[in-house]
Coordinates of C-alpha atoms in Angstrom, one line a residue:
Chain A
M26 CA 27.5 -23.9 -27.6
P27 CA 27.7 -25.6 -25.0
D28 CA 25.7 -28.2 -26.4
H29 CA 27.7 -28.9 -29.5
L30 CA 31.1 -28.9 -27.2
S31 CA 31.3 -32.5 -28.2
L32 CA 31.0 -32.3 -31.8
L33 CA 33.1 -29.1 -32.2
L34 CA 36.0 -30.2 -30.4
V35 CA 36.2 -32.5 -33.6
V36 CA 35.1 -30.3 -36.5
I37 CA 37.5 -27.1 -35.7
P38 CA 40.4 -29.0 -36.4
L39 CA 39.2 -30.5 -38.9
I40 CA 38.1 -27.4 -41.0
A41 CA 41.2 -25.7 -39.9
A42 CA 43.6 -28.2 -41.6
P43 CA 42.4 -27.5 -45.5
V44 CA 42.9 -23.6 -44.3
A45 CA 46.1 -24.2 -43.2
A46 CA 47.3 -25.9 -45.9
I47 CA 46.3 -23.2 -48.5
L48 CA 47.6 -20.2 -46.1
P49 CA 50.6 -18.8 -47.4
R50 CA 53.6 -19.4 -46.6
G51 CA 55.5 -17.9 -43.2
R52 CA 53.8 -18.1 -39.5
L53 CA 50.2 -17.6 -40.5
P54 CA 49.5 -21.7 -40.4
W55 CA 51.5 -21.8 -37.3
A56 CA 49.4 -18.8 -36.2
T57 CA 46.1 -21.1 -37.1
A58 CA 47.4 -24.2 -35.4
L59 CA 48.1 -22.5 -32.2
T60 CA 44.5 -20.7 -32.2
V61 CA 42.8 -24.2 -32.8
T62 CA 45.0 -26.4 -30.6
S63 CA 44.6 -23.6 -27.6
I64 CA 40.9 -23.4 -28.2
C65 CA 40.3 -27.1 -28.7
F66 CA 42.3 -27.1 -25.3
I67 CA 39.4 -25.0 -23.7
L68 CA 36.6 -26.9 -25.1
A69 CA 38.2 -30.2 -23.7
G70 CA 38.5 -28.3 -20.4
M71 CA 35.2 -27.7 -20.2
Q72 CA 34.1 -30.6 -21.5
L73 CA 35.7 -32.9 -18.9
W74 CA 34.2 -30.3 -15.9
A75 CA 30.9 -30.9 -17.4
V76 CA 31.1 -34.4 -17.5
V77 CA 32.4 -34.3 -14.2
H78 CA 30.1 -32.6 -12.6
D79 CA 26.8 -32.9 -14.5
G80 CA 27.4 -36.7 -15.8
V81 CA 27.5 -38.2 -19.3
I82 CA 27.3 -36.4 -22.3
S83 CA 25.6 -38.1 -25.4
Y84 CA 25.6 -35.9 -28.8
E85 CA 23.5 -37.3 -31.8
L86 CA 24.7 -36.2 -34.8
G87 CA 22.7 -35.1 -37.4
G88 CA 20.1 -35.6 -34.8
W89 CA 20.1 -39.5 -35.4
A90 CA 19.2 -41.2 -32.7
P91 CA 21.5 -44.0 -31.3
P92 CA 21.7 -46.9 -32.1
W93 CA 21.0 -46.0 -35.8
G94 CA 22.5 -42.5 -35.8
I95 CA 26.4 -42.2 -34.6
E96 CA 26.6 -41.3 -30.8
Y97 CA 29.5 -39.3 -29.2
R98 CA 29.4 -40.2 -26.2
I99 CA 31.6 -38.6 -23.4
D100 CA 32.1 -39.8 -20.1
A101 CA 34.7 -39.0 -17.6
V102 CA 37.4 -41.6 -19.1
N103 CA 37.6 -40.1 -22.6
A104 CA 37.2 -36.6 -21.8
F105 CA 40.3 -37.2 -19.7
V106 CA 41.9 -38.2 -22.7
A107 CA 40.7 -35.7 -24.9
L108 CA 42.0 -33.3 -22.1
I109 CA 45.4 -35.1 -22.2
V110 CA 45.6 -34.8 -26.8
S111 CA 44.6 -31.0 -26.5
G112 CA 46.9 -29.6 -24.0
I113 CA 49.8 -31.5 -25.2
A114 CA 48.9 -30.2 -28.6
A115 CA 48.6 -26.8 -27.7
I116 CA 51.8 -27.1 -26.0
T117 CA 53.4 -28.5 -28.7
V118 CA 52.4 -25.4 -31.2
P119 CA 54.6 -23.0 -29.3
Y120 CA 57.2 -25.2 -29.5
A121 CA 57.0 -26.7 -32.9
L122 CA 57.3 -22.7 -34.5
L123 CA 61.3 -22.9 -34.0
S124 CA 62.1 -26.5 -34.6
A125 CA 60.0 -27.1 -37.3
E126 CA 61.7 -24.2 -39.3
K127 CA 64.5 -25.5 -38.4
E128 CA 63.9 -29.6 -39.5
I129 CA 61.2 -29.1 -42.0
P130 CA 61.7 -27.5 -45.6
E131 CA 59.7 -24.4 -45.8
H132 CA 57.7 -24.7 -48.7
Q133 CA 56.5 -27.8 -46.6
I134 CA 55.6 -25.7 -43.5
P135 CA 51.9 -25.1 -44.4
H136 CA 51.2 -28.8 -45.0
F137 CA 52.9 -29.9 -42.1
Y138 CA 50.6 -27.9 -40.2
S139 CA 47.8 -29.1 -42.3
A140 CA 48.4 -32.8 -41.5
F141 CA 49.3 -31.9 -37.8
L142 CA 45.7 -30.6 -37.2
L143 CA 44.5 -33.4 -39.3
C144 CA 46.4 -35.9 -36.9
F145 CA 45.0 -34.1 -34.1
T146 CA 41.3 -34.3 -35.1
G147 CA 41.5 -37.8 -35.6
L148 CA 42.8 -38.5 -32.4
L149 CA 40.2 -36.3 -30.8
G150 CA 37.4 -38.3 -32.8
I151 CA 38.7 -41.6 -31.2
T152 CA 38.2 -40.1 -28.0
Q153 CA 35.1 -38.7 -28.5
T154 CA 33.2 -41.3 -30.5
G155 CA 30.9 -43.7 -29.2
D156 CA 30.5 -45.7 -32.5
I157 CA 32.9 -48.5 -32.9
F158 CA 33.3 -48.0 -37.1
N159 CA 33.4 -44.6 -36.6
L160 CA 36.4 -45.3 -34.3
F161 CA 38.2 -47.0 -37.4
V162 CA 37.6 -44.0 -39.7
F163 CA 38.9 -41.4 -37.2
L164 CA 41.9 -44.2 -36.4
E165 CA 43.0 -43.9 -40.0
I166 CA 42.3 -40.3 -40.7
S167 CA 45.3 -40.1 -37.4
S168 CA 47.7 -42.9 -38.7
L169 CA 47.4 -41.7 -42.5
S170 CA 48.5 -37.9 -41.2
S171 CA 51.2 -39.3 -39.3
Y172 CA 52.6 -41.4 -41.7
A173 CA 53.1 -38.4 -43.4
L174 CA 54.3 -36.2 -40.8
I175 CA 57.2 -39.2 -39.6
S176 CA 57.9 -39.0 -43.6
L177 CA 59.0 -35.4 -43.5
G178 CA 61.9 -36.1 -41.1
Q179 CA 65.5 -34.9 -42.2
K180 CA 67.3 -38.0 -43.0
R181 CA 66.3 -40.3 -45.6
Q182 CA 65.1 -43.1 -43.1
A183 CA 62.5 -41.3 -42.0
L184 CA 61.0 -42.1 -45.7
T185 CA 61.5 -46.0 -44.8
S186 CA 60.3 -46.1 -41.4
A187 CA 57.2 -44.1 -42.5
Y188 CA 56.7 -46.8 -44.9
Q189 CA 57.3 -49.4 -42.3
Y190 CA 55.1 -47.5 -40.1
L191 CA 52.2 -47.4 -42.6
I192 CA 52.4 -51.5 -43.5
M193 CA 52.3 -52.5 -39.7
G194 CA 49.8 -49.5 -38.8
T195 CA 47.1 -50.6 -41.7
L196 CA 47.6 -54.1 -40.8
G197 CA 46.9 -53.3 -37.4
A198 CA 43.3 -51.3 -38.3
T199 CA 42.5 -53.8 -40.8
F200 CA 42.7 -56.4 -38.0
F201 CA 40.4 -54.2 -35.8
L202 CA 37.9 -53.9 -39.3
I203 CA 37.6 -57.8 -39.3
G204 CA 37.0 -57.8 -35.7
V205 CA 34.5 -55.2 -35.6
G206 CA 32.6 -57.3 -38.5
L207 CA 32.8 -60.4 -36.8
I208 CA 31.4 -59.0 -34.1
Y209 CA 28.6 -57.0 -36.1
S210 CA 27.8 -60.2 -37.5
Q211 CA 26.7 -61.4 -34.4
T212 CA 25.2 -58.6 -32.7
G213 CA 24.0 -56.5 -35.7
T214 CA 24.8 -53.2 -34.5
L215 CA 28.2 -51.0 -34.0
N216 CA 26.9 -48.4 -31.2
M217 CA 29.4 -49.2 -28.0
M218 CA 26.7 -48.7 -25.7
D219 CA 24.3 -51.2 -27.7
L220 CA 27.1 -53.7 -28.0
A221 CA 27.4 -53.6 -24.0
E222 CA 24.2 -54.2 -24.0
R223 CA 23.5 -57.3 -26.5
L224 CA 27.1 -59.0 -26.2
P225 CA 26.5 -61.1 -22.8
E226 CA 24.1 -63.1 -25.0
V227 CA 26.6 -64.3 -27.8
S228 CA 29.4 -63.9 -25.8
G229 CA 30.0 -67.7 -25.8
L230 CA 30.1 -67.6 -29.6
N231 CA 33.5 -68.4 -30.9
T232 CA 32.8 -65.6 -33.8
V233 CA 32.5 -63.1 -31.1
H234 CA 36.1 -64.3 -29.2
T235 CA 37.6 -64.4 -32.7
G236 CA 36.6 -60.9 -33.2
F237 CA 37.5 -59.6 -29.8
A238 CA 41.1 -61.7 -30.6
F239 CA 41.2 -59.4 -33.8
I240 CA 40.6 -56.1 -32.1
M241 CA 43.2 -56.5 -29.5
I242 CA 46.1 -57.4 -32.0
G243 CA 45.0 -54.8 -34.0
F244 CA 45.5 -52.3 -31.5
A245 CA 48.2 -53.9 -29.6
L246 CA 50.2 -53.2 -33.0
K247 CA 49.0 -49.6 -33.0
L248 CA 49.7 -49.2 -29.3
A249 CA 53.0 -50.6 -29.9
L250 CA 52.8 -53.4 -27.3
F251 CA 55.3 -55.4 -26.8
P252 CA 56.3 -57.8 -29.0
L253 CA 54.3 -55.9 -31.7
H254 CA 56.5 -52.3 -31.2
L255 CA 58.5 -53.0 -34.1
W256 CA 57.8 -49.6 -36.1
L257 CA 58.2 -47.5 -32.6
P258 CA 61.6 -46.8 -32.3
N259 CA 62.1 -46.0 -35.9
A260 CA 59.4 -43.8 -36.3
Y261 CA 59.8 -41.8 -33.5
T262 CA 64.0 -41.5 -34.2
Y263 CA 63.7 -40.4 -37.5
A264 CA 60.3 -38.0 -37.1
P265 CA 61.1 -34.4 -37.2
T266 CA 61.4 -33.9 -33.3
V267 CA 57.9 -31.8 -32.7
I268 CA 55.9 -34.9 -34.1
T269 CA 58.2 -37.4 -31.7
V270 CA 56.8 -35.3 -28.8
F271 CA 53.4 -34.9 -30.0
L272 CA 53.1 -39.0 -31.1
A273 CA 55.1 -40.3 -27.7
A274 CA 52.6 -38.2 -25.9
T275 CA 49.1 -38.6 -27.3
A276 CA 48.9 -41.6 -30.0
T277 CA 49.9 -44.2 -28.1
K278 CA 47.4 -42.9 -25.3
V279 CA 44.5 -42.9 -27.5
A280 CA 45.1 -46.4 -28.6
L281 CA 45.5 -47.0 -25.1
Y282 CA 42.2 -45.9 -24.1
V283 CA 40.3 -47.4 -27.1
M284 CA 41.9 -51.1 -25.5
L285 CA 40.5 -49.9 -22.4
R286 CA 37.1 -49.0 -23.8
V287 CA 37.1 -51.9 -25.7
L288 CA 38.0 -54.5 -22.8
F289 CA 35.9 -52.7 -20.2
T290 CA 32.6 -50.8 -21.8
V291 CA 31.8 -52.7 -24.6
F292 CA 32.6 -56.5 -23.8
P293 CA 30.7 -57.8 -20.5
N294 CA 32.3 -57.6 -17.5
G295 CA 34.3 -60.7 -16.9
F296 CA 34.9 -61.7 -20.3
I297 CA 38.3 -60.7 -19.8
S298 CA 38.7 -63.4 -17.6
T299 CA 37.1 -66.1 -19.8
I300 CA 39.6 -66.5 -22.3
P301 CA 43.4 -65.3 -21.0
T302 CA 43.2 -61.7 -22.2
G303 CA 44.7 -60.5 -18.4
D304 CA 47.4 -62.8 -18.1
L305 CA 48.9 -62.2 -21.9
F306 CA 48.8 -58.4 -21.1
I307 CA 50.8 -59.1 -18.0
L308 CA 53.1 -61.3 -19.9
S309 CA 53.9 -59.2 -22.6
G310 CA 54.0 -56.2 -19.7
M311 CA 56.6 -57.5 -18.3
A312 CA 58.7 -58.8 -21.5
G313 CA 58.5 -55.0 -22.4
I314 CA 59.4 -53.5 -19.6
I315 CA 63.0 -55.6 -19.4
I316 CA 63.8 -56.6 -22.9
A317 CA 62.6 -52.8 -24.4
S318 CA 64.6 -50.8 -21.4
V319 CA 67.5 -53.3 -21.5
Y320 CA 67.3 -51.9 -25.3
A321 CA 67.6 -48.3 -24.2
I322 CA 70.8 -48.9 -22.6
Y323 CA 72.7 -49.6 -25.5
Q324 CA 71.9 -47.0 -27.8
V325 CA 73.8 -44.7 -28.7
D326 CA 70.8 -41.8 -30.4
V327 CA 69.1 -40.1 -27.4
K328 CA 65.8 -39.7 -29.2
R329 CA 66.2 -43.7 -30.1
L330 CA 67.0 -44.9 -26.2
L331 CA 63.8 -42.6 -25.3
A332 CA 61.5 -44.3 -28.0
Y333 CA 62.6 -47.8 -26.6
S334 CA 62.2 -46.4 -23.2
S335 CA 58.7 -45.4 -24.4
V336 CA 57.9 -49.7 -25.7
A337 CA 58.8 -50.3 -21.9
Q338 CA 56.4 -47.5 -20.7
I339 CA 53.9 -49.2 -22.5
G340 CA 54.6 -52.5 -20.7
Y341 CA 53.4 -50.6 -17.4
M342 CA 50.5 -49.6 -18.8
A343 CA 49.6 -52.9 -20.0
L344 CA 50.3 -54.5 -16.5
G345 CA 47.3 -52.2 -15.1
I346 CA 45.2 -53.5 -17.7
G347 CA 46.2 -57.5 -16.9
F348 CA 45.3 -57.0 -13.2
A349 CA 41.5 -56.0 -14.4
S350 CA 41.2 -54.6 -10.9
A351 CA 40.1 -51.1 -10.5
M352 CA 43.5 -50.1 -8.8
G353 CA 44.9 -52.2 -11.7
V354 CA 43.5 -49.3 -14.2
T355 CA 43.5 -46.4 -11.9
A356 CA 47.3 -46.8 -12.1
T357 CA 47.3 -47.4 -15.8
I358 CA 45.2 -44.2 -16.3
I359 CA 47.2 -42.6 -14.2
H360 CA 50.6 -43.9 -15.9
L361 CA 48.8 -43.0 -19.3
F362 CA 48.7 -38.7 -18.0
N363 CA 52.0 -38.9 -16.0
H364 CA 54.0 -40.5 -19.4
A365 CA 52.6 -37.9 -21.6
L366 CA 54.0 -35.4 -19.6
M367 CA 57.7 -36.8 -18.4
K368 CA 57.8 -38.2 -22.4
G369 CA 56.6 -34.7 -23.6
A370 CA 59.2 -32.9 -21.7
L371 CA 62.1 -35.2 -22.3
F372 CA 61.5 -35.5 -26.1
M373 CA 61.2 -31.4 -26.3
A374 CA 64.7 -31.3 -24.2
V375 CA 66.3 -33.4 -26.7
G376 CA 64.5 -31.2 -29.8
A377 CA 66.4 -28.1 -28.0
I378 CA 69.6 -30.3 -28.4
I379 CA 69.0 -30.8 -32.3
Y380 CA 67.8 -27.4 -32.5
R381 CA 71.4 -26.4 -31.6
I382 CA 73.7 -28.9 -32.8
G383 CA 71.2 -31.0 -35.5
D384 CA 71.8 -34.5 -34.1
C385 CA 71.6 -36.2 -30.4
R386 CA 74.1 -38.9 -30.8
M387 CA 75.9 -39.6 -27.4
D388 CA 79.3 -38.8 -28.5
N389 CA 78.1 -35.3 -30.5
I390 CA 76.6 -34.2 -27.1
Q391 CA 79.2 -34.7 -25.0
G392 CA 79.5 -31.9 -22.3
L393 CA 76.7 -29.9 -23.7
G394 CA 74.7 -29.8 -20.4
R395 CA 76.9 -27.2 -18.5
Q396 CA 76.4 -25.1 -21.9
M397 CA 72.9 -25.2 -21.7
P398 CA 71.7 -25.5 -18.1
W399 CA 68.0 -25.3 -18.6
T400 CA 67.7 -27.9 -21.1
F401 CA 69.9 -30.1 -19.3
G402 CA 67.4 -29.6 -16.2
A403 CA 65.1 -30.6 -17.9
I404 CA 66.3 -33.9 -19.1
V405 CA 67.3 -34.5 -15.5
T406 CA 63.9 -33.8 -14.0
G407 CA 62.0 -35.5 -17.1
G408 CA 64.6 -38.3 -16.2
L409 CA 64.1 -38.2 -12.5
S410 CA 59.6 -38.6 -13.6
L411 CA 60.8 -41.5 -15.5
I412 CA 62.4 -43.4 -13.0
G413 CA 59.9 -42.7 -10.3
V414 CA 61.6 -40.4 -7.6
P415 CA 59.4 -39.1 -5.0
G416 CA 58.2 -35.7 -5.6
T417 CA 57.7 -36.3 -9.6
A418 CA 54.8 -37.6 -11.5
G419 CA 56.6 -40.9 -12.1
F420 CA 56.4 -41.9 -8.3
I421 CA 52.7 -41.4 -8.6
S422 CA 52.6 -44.0 -11.5
K423 CA 54.5 -46.4 -10.3
W424 CA 53.2 -46.4 -6.7
Y425 CA 50.0 -47.2 -7.4
L426 CA 50.4 -49.8 -9.9
V427 CA 52.8 -51.4 -7.1
L428 CA 49.7 -51.6 -4.9
A429 CA 47.7 -52.9 -7.7
A430 CA 50.3 -55.4 -7.6
L431 CA 50.8 -56.2 -4.3
E432 CA 46.6 -56.4 -4.3
Q433 CA 46.9 -59.3 -6.2
D434 CA 50.1 -60.7 -4.1
A435 CA 52.1 -60.9 -7.3
W436 CA 55.5 -60.0 -6.1
I437 CA 57.1 -61.3 -9.4
L438 CA 55.7 -57.9 -10.7
V439 CA 56.3 -55.6 -8.1
A440 CA 60.0 -57.1 -8.5
V441 CA 59.7 -56.5 -12.2
I442 CA 58.8 -52.9 -11.8
L443 CA 61.4 -52.2 -9.3
I444 CA 63.8 -53.5 -11.9
G445 CA 62.7 -51.6 -14.7
S446 CA 63.0 -48.4 -12.7
L447 CA 66.5 -49.3 -11.9
L448 CA 67.0 -50.1 -15.8
A449 CA 65.6 -46.5 -16.2
V450 CA 68.1 -45.0 -13.8
I451 CA 71.4 -47.0 -15.8
Y452 CA 69.9 -45.7 -19.7
M453 CA 68.9 -42.2 -18.2
G454 CA 72.0 -41.9 -16.3
R455 CA 74.2 -42.8 -19.5
V456 CA 72.3 -39.5 -21.1
I457 CA 73.4 -37.5 -18.3
E458 CA 76.5 -38.6 -17.9
A459 CA 77.4 -37.9 -21.9
L460 CA 75.9 -34.7 -21.3
Y461 CA 77.7 -33.3 -17.7
F462 CA 80.4 -35.4 -16.7
K463 CA 82.4 -36.0 -20.4
P464 CA 84.8 -33.3 -21.7
A465 CA 82.7 -30.9 -24.2
A466 CA 84.4 -31.2 -27.6
E467 CA 86.1 -28.3 -29.1
T468 CA 83.0 -27.7 -31.5
N469 CA 80.5 -27.7 -28.9
L470 CA 82.4 -25.3 -26.8
A471 CA 80.4 -22.3 -28.2
V472 CA 76.8 -24.0 -28.7
K473 CA 74.7 -21.7 -26.3
E474 CA 71.4 -22.3 -24.4
A475 CA 68.4 -23.1 -26.5
P476 CA 66.1 -20.3 -27.1
I477 CA 63.3 -19.0 -24.7
L478 CA 60.3 -20.4 -27.2
L479 CA 61.7 -24.0 -26.9
L480 CA 62.6 -23.9 -23.3
A481 CA 59.6 -22.3 -22.3
P482 CA 57.0 -25.2 -23.7
T483 CA 59.5 -28.0 -22.2
W484 CA 59.9 -26.6 -18.6
V485 CA 55.9 -26.2 -18.6
L486 CA 55.9 -29.8 -18.9
V487 CA 58.8 -30.3 -16.7
F488 CA 56.8 -28.3 -13.8
A489 CA 53.6 -30.1 -14.6
N490 CA 56.1 -33.4 -13.8
I491 CA 57.0 -32.1 -10.5
Y492 CA 53.3 -30.4 -9.7
F493 CA 51.5 -33.8 -10.5
G494 CA 53.8 -35.2 -8.2
L495 CA 52.7 -33.5 -5.6
D496 CA 49.2 -32.4 -5.8
T497 CA 47.4 -35.7 -7.2
E498 CA 43.7 -34.4 -6.9
L499 CA 43.5 -34.2 -10.3
T500 CA 45.0 -37.0 -11.7
V501 CA 44.4 -39.5 -9.2
G502 CA 40.7 -38.5 -8.7
V503 CA 39.7 -38.8 -12.3
A504 CA 41.6 -41.7 -12.6
E505 CA 40.0 -43.8 -9.8
H506 CA 36.6 -41.9 -11.2
A507 CA 37.4 -43.2 -14.8
A508 CA 37.9 -46.6 -13.4
Q509 CA 34.5 -46.7 -11.6
V510 CA 33.0 -45.5 -15.1
L511 CA 34.4 -48.3 -16.5
G512 CA 33.0 -50.5 -14.5
V513 CA 35.8 -52.4 -13.4
A514 CA 35.7 -54.7 -10.2
A515 CA 37.2 -53.4 -6.8
K516 CA 39.3 -56.8 -7.3
Chain B
M9 CA 30.4 -80.7 -47.9
D10 CA 27.9 -78.0 -47.0
F11 CA 30.2 -76.3 -45.0
F12 CA 32.7 -75.6 -47.5
I13 CA 30.3 -75.0 -50.4
G14 CA 27.7 -73.5 -48.9
H15 CA 30.0 -71.0 -47.3
Y16 CA 32.6 -70.4 -50.4
N17 CA 32.3 -66.6 -50.3
Y18 CA 33.5 -67.1 -46.5
W19 CA 36.4 -69.4 -47.8
I20 CA 37.3 -67.3 -50.4
A21 CA 37.7 -63.7 -48.1
I22 CA 40.0 -66.6 -45.7
F23 CA 42.0 -67.4 -48.8
L24 CA 42.6 -64.3 -49.9
M25 CA 43.4 -62.5 -46.3
M26 CA 46.1 -65.3 -45.9
V27 CA 47.5 -64.6 -49.6
G28 CA 47.6 -60.5 -48.8
F29 CA 49.0 -61.4 -45.0
Y30 CA 51.7 -63.5 -46.5
T31 CA 52.6 -61.3 -49.4
V32 CA 53.5 -58.0 -47.3
I33 CA 55.2 -60.4 -44.7
S34 CA 57.3 -62.3 -47.3
R35 CA 58.1 -60.0 -50.3
G36 CA 61.2 -57.8 -50.1
N37 CA 59.6 -55.2 -52.8
L38 CA 57.9 -52.6 -51.6
V39 CA 55.4 -52.2 -54.5
K40 CA 54.8 -55.7 -54.1
K41 CA 54.1 -55.6 -50.5
I42 CA 51.4 -52.7 -50.9
I43 CA 49.8 -54.6 -53.4
G44 CA 50.1 -57.6 -50.6
L45 CA 48.2 -54.7 -48.3
N46 CA 45.2 -54.3 -50.6
I47 CA 44.4 -58.1 -51.3
F48 CA 44.0 -58.2 -47.7
Q49 CA 42.1 -55.0 -47.1
V50 CA 39.9 -56.4 -50.1
S51 CA 38.9 -60.0 -48.4
V52 CA 38.0 -57.8 -45.2
F53 CA 35.5 -56.2 -47.9
L54 CA 34.4 -59.4 -49.3
L55 CA 33.9 -60.7 -45.4
Y56 CA 31.6 -57.6 -44.6
I57 CA 29.6 -57.8 -47.7
S58 CA 28.9 -61.6 -47.0
V59 CA 28.0 -61.0 -43.4
S60 CA 25.5 -58.4 -45.0
T61 CA 23.5 -61.3 -47.1
V62 CA 19.8 -62.5 -46.5
K63 CA 19.0 -65.4 -47.8
G64 CA 16.6 -65.0 -50.5
G65 CA 16.8 -61.2 -49.9
A66 CA 16.7 -58.5 -52.7
A67 CA 18.8 -55.4 -53.2
P68 CA 18.2 -53.1 -50.7
I69 CA 15.6 -50.5 -52.9
I70 CA 12.5 -50.2 -51.7
T71 CA 9.8 -51.3 -54.5
E72 CA 6.4 -52.5 -54.1
G73 CA 5.9 -56.4 -53.9
I74 CA 9.5 -57.4 -52.3
E75 CA 9.2 -58.2 -48.3
L76 CA 12.5 -59.1 -47.7
Y77 CA 16.1 -57.0 -48.1
S78 CA 19.8 -57.5 -47.4
N79 CA 21.6 -55.2 -45.1
P80 CA 22.7 -52.3 -46.1
L81 CA 24.7 -50.6 -43.4
P82 CA 27.9 -53.1 -44.5
H83 CA 27.3 -52.0 -47.7
V84 CA 28.0 -48.3 -46.6
L85 CA 31.1 -49.1 -44.4
I86 CA 32.6 -50.7 -47.2
L87 CA 32.4 -47.8 -49.2
T88 CA 34.2 -45.7 -46.3
A89 CA 36.6 -48.4 -45.8
I90 CA 37.3 -48.6 -49.7
V91 CA 38.2 -45.1 -49.5
V92 CA 40.7 -45.6 -46.7
G93 CA 42.1 -48.0 -48.7
V94 CA 42.6 -45.9 -51.6
A95 CA 44.2 -43.1 -49.9
T96 CA 46.6 -45.5 -47.9
T97 CA 47.5 -47.0 -51.5
A98 CA 48.7 -43.5 -52.1
L99 CA 50.3 -42.4 -49.4
G100 CA 52.5 -46.2 -49.2
L101 CA 52.9 -45.6 -53.3
A102 CA 54.3 -41.8 -53.0
L103 CA 56.5 -43.1 -50.2
V104 CA 57.6 -45.6 -52.4
V105 CA 58.3 -43.3 -54.8
R106 CA 60.4 -40.9 -52.6
I107 CA 62.3 -43.7 -50.9
K108 CA 62.9 -44.9 -54.8
E109 CA 64.6 -41.4 -55.1
A110 CA 66.3 -41.1 -52.2
Y111 CA 67.8 -45.0 -52.2
G112 CA 67.7 -45.8 -56.0
T113 CA 66.2 -48.9 -55.1
I114 CA 62.4 -50.2 -53.9
E115 CA 64.2 -53.5 -52.8
E116 CA 64.0 -54.2 -48.8
D117 CA 67.4 -55.7 -48.4
E118 CA 69.2 -53.4 -51.0
I119 CA 67.8 -50.5 -48.4
H120 CA 68.9 -52.1 -45.5
A121 CA 72.2 -53.0 -46.9
Q122 CA 72.5 -49.0 -47.8
D123 CA 71.6 -47.8 -44.0
H124 CA 73.9 -50.1 -42.2
S125 CA 77.0 -49.1 -44.6
L126 CA 76.5 -45.4 -43.5

């Protein structure tokens, strides 16, 4: 069993997805999803433990030796990302029970869980695989199922935003495919480790540069890196809340992992500095942090506000990549984890409000903070973490990011990071003002606290935000180890 | 001259790529956008198949007397990519049907006009 750990992580949800679809309506599909995600969470934990203690796992699919067969190659980086994905999924599913019953028509519930499990399969597959074409296939599995999931939203705009995401996402994936084809034409291999060996010889060729650019742009689209983020605010706003929680906390993180993998493992070290990739990452990161945060301030829908904030947070992660230093990549990986925790908690709390009043527009939620103290508490703590107040997880990521910027003597970037935090104070402040300091509308006076099944998963994430703000051994330790595995030079 | 004629399959792939990409960006009709997306994807299939050709190579079927074969791997990859493309098109068209039901139109500007008037 431990031998097949890495494969089981992908195969179990893949088999469970059609099973969930044919189960009768009611709670059985949910129970299936819950069992599967919990098992995967445990397996991912075992996998990370095995990787950290015994070194890299290499699994040959069907017994075909790499580079001919497909290889699953697990090191500290993807074991960590797989743990994040399965952990968030295992927390999202308990939350989904009530939230999905409220927001999704009953006859679609089995299909909803089926698509959810497929999306989960795709995301885990992307993290596990060591074959770059296999990665494309998993990318499309996760993308296609997430388009379907987004279109399940209650408003009709959900359909148009799913369509918009489908067009942009397919363009991104096809760009990636073009890039892989160009690189394959020069190296004759698709295995990432094999590519890493063969690329240095041909890294001066224009074809390889073009392929690299196609892969980067393709994944920048999936990552919603500013200014390629246009699909994200609509998709997050109109998707069912559970799906917003899941995608916000996992899909962009996995895309970021692929960026790191391609930049630092597949392409030879130093390649990033031969063409001005790092500068582009820093530029779009800076622009994203400032512009998306300003956009967030003017939103009237809380979900949309948080979606713009996500674009800004992706900007922070892009900065870390742009530095191309060990410290920068460490900061990116730490923020990847912490952002999953804070956005997960915030979207879940907003979902609890939607569960009660069916909406989350600023003028409809006024005064609700007093009636729903636990939900309000989750939003405040999540907001503090987003701002980066000491004692929360957000502080740790900002701290390492500032250290990485200082290491480069990039004072402007330090200023940008701090301005981004100040802007976060303003937009989270607006939400808190509406929830607590505005008088409640009469229609809202009867609103009660959200049910415990919604609050419990939310508060698990809130406590995680505080816990990982105080005890950084796991996050920082693993992130530093991961940066080392990626082989990023110290400076 | 050889640069143009000798690589004609690549030129066709690039031409189709641009046609498809431009259609996706410029057309407001949701079905036409999907058609553009298809052309764009097909151009990538052509690119892969062109890459796999070996000069003077036969089809990759083992028979006596033939030493040189074209590379079959990109063919297999493209079979997978075709399946992905079909799934994307199906899902995209299904969404267009639902959009038509919800909005009564599949023109992008009319959909925008309806959403903003709400």
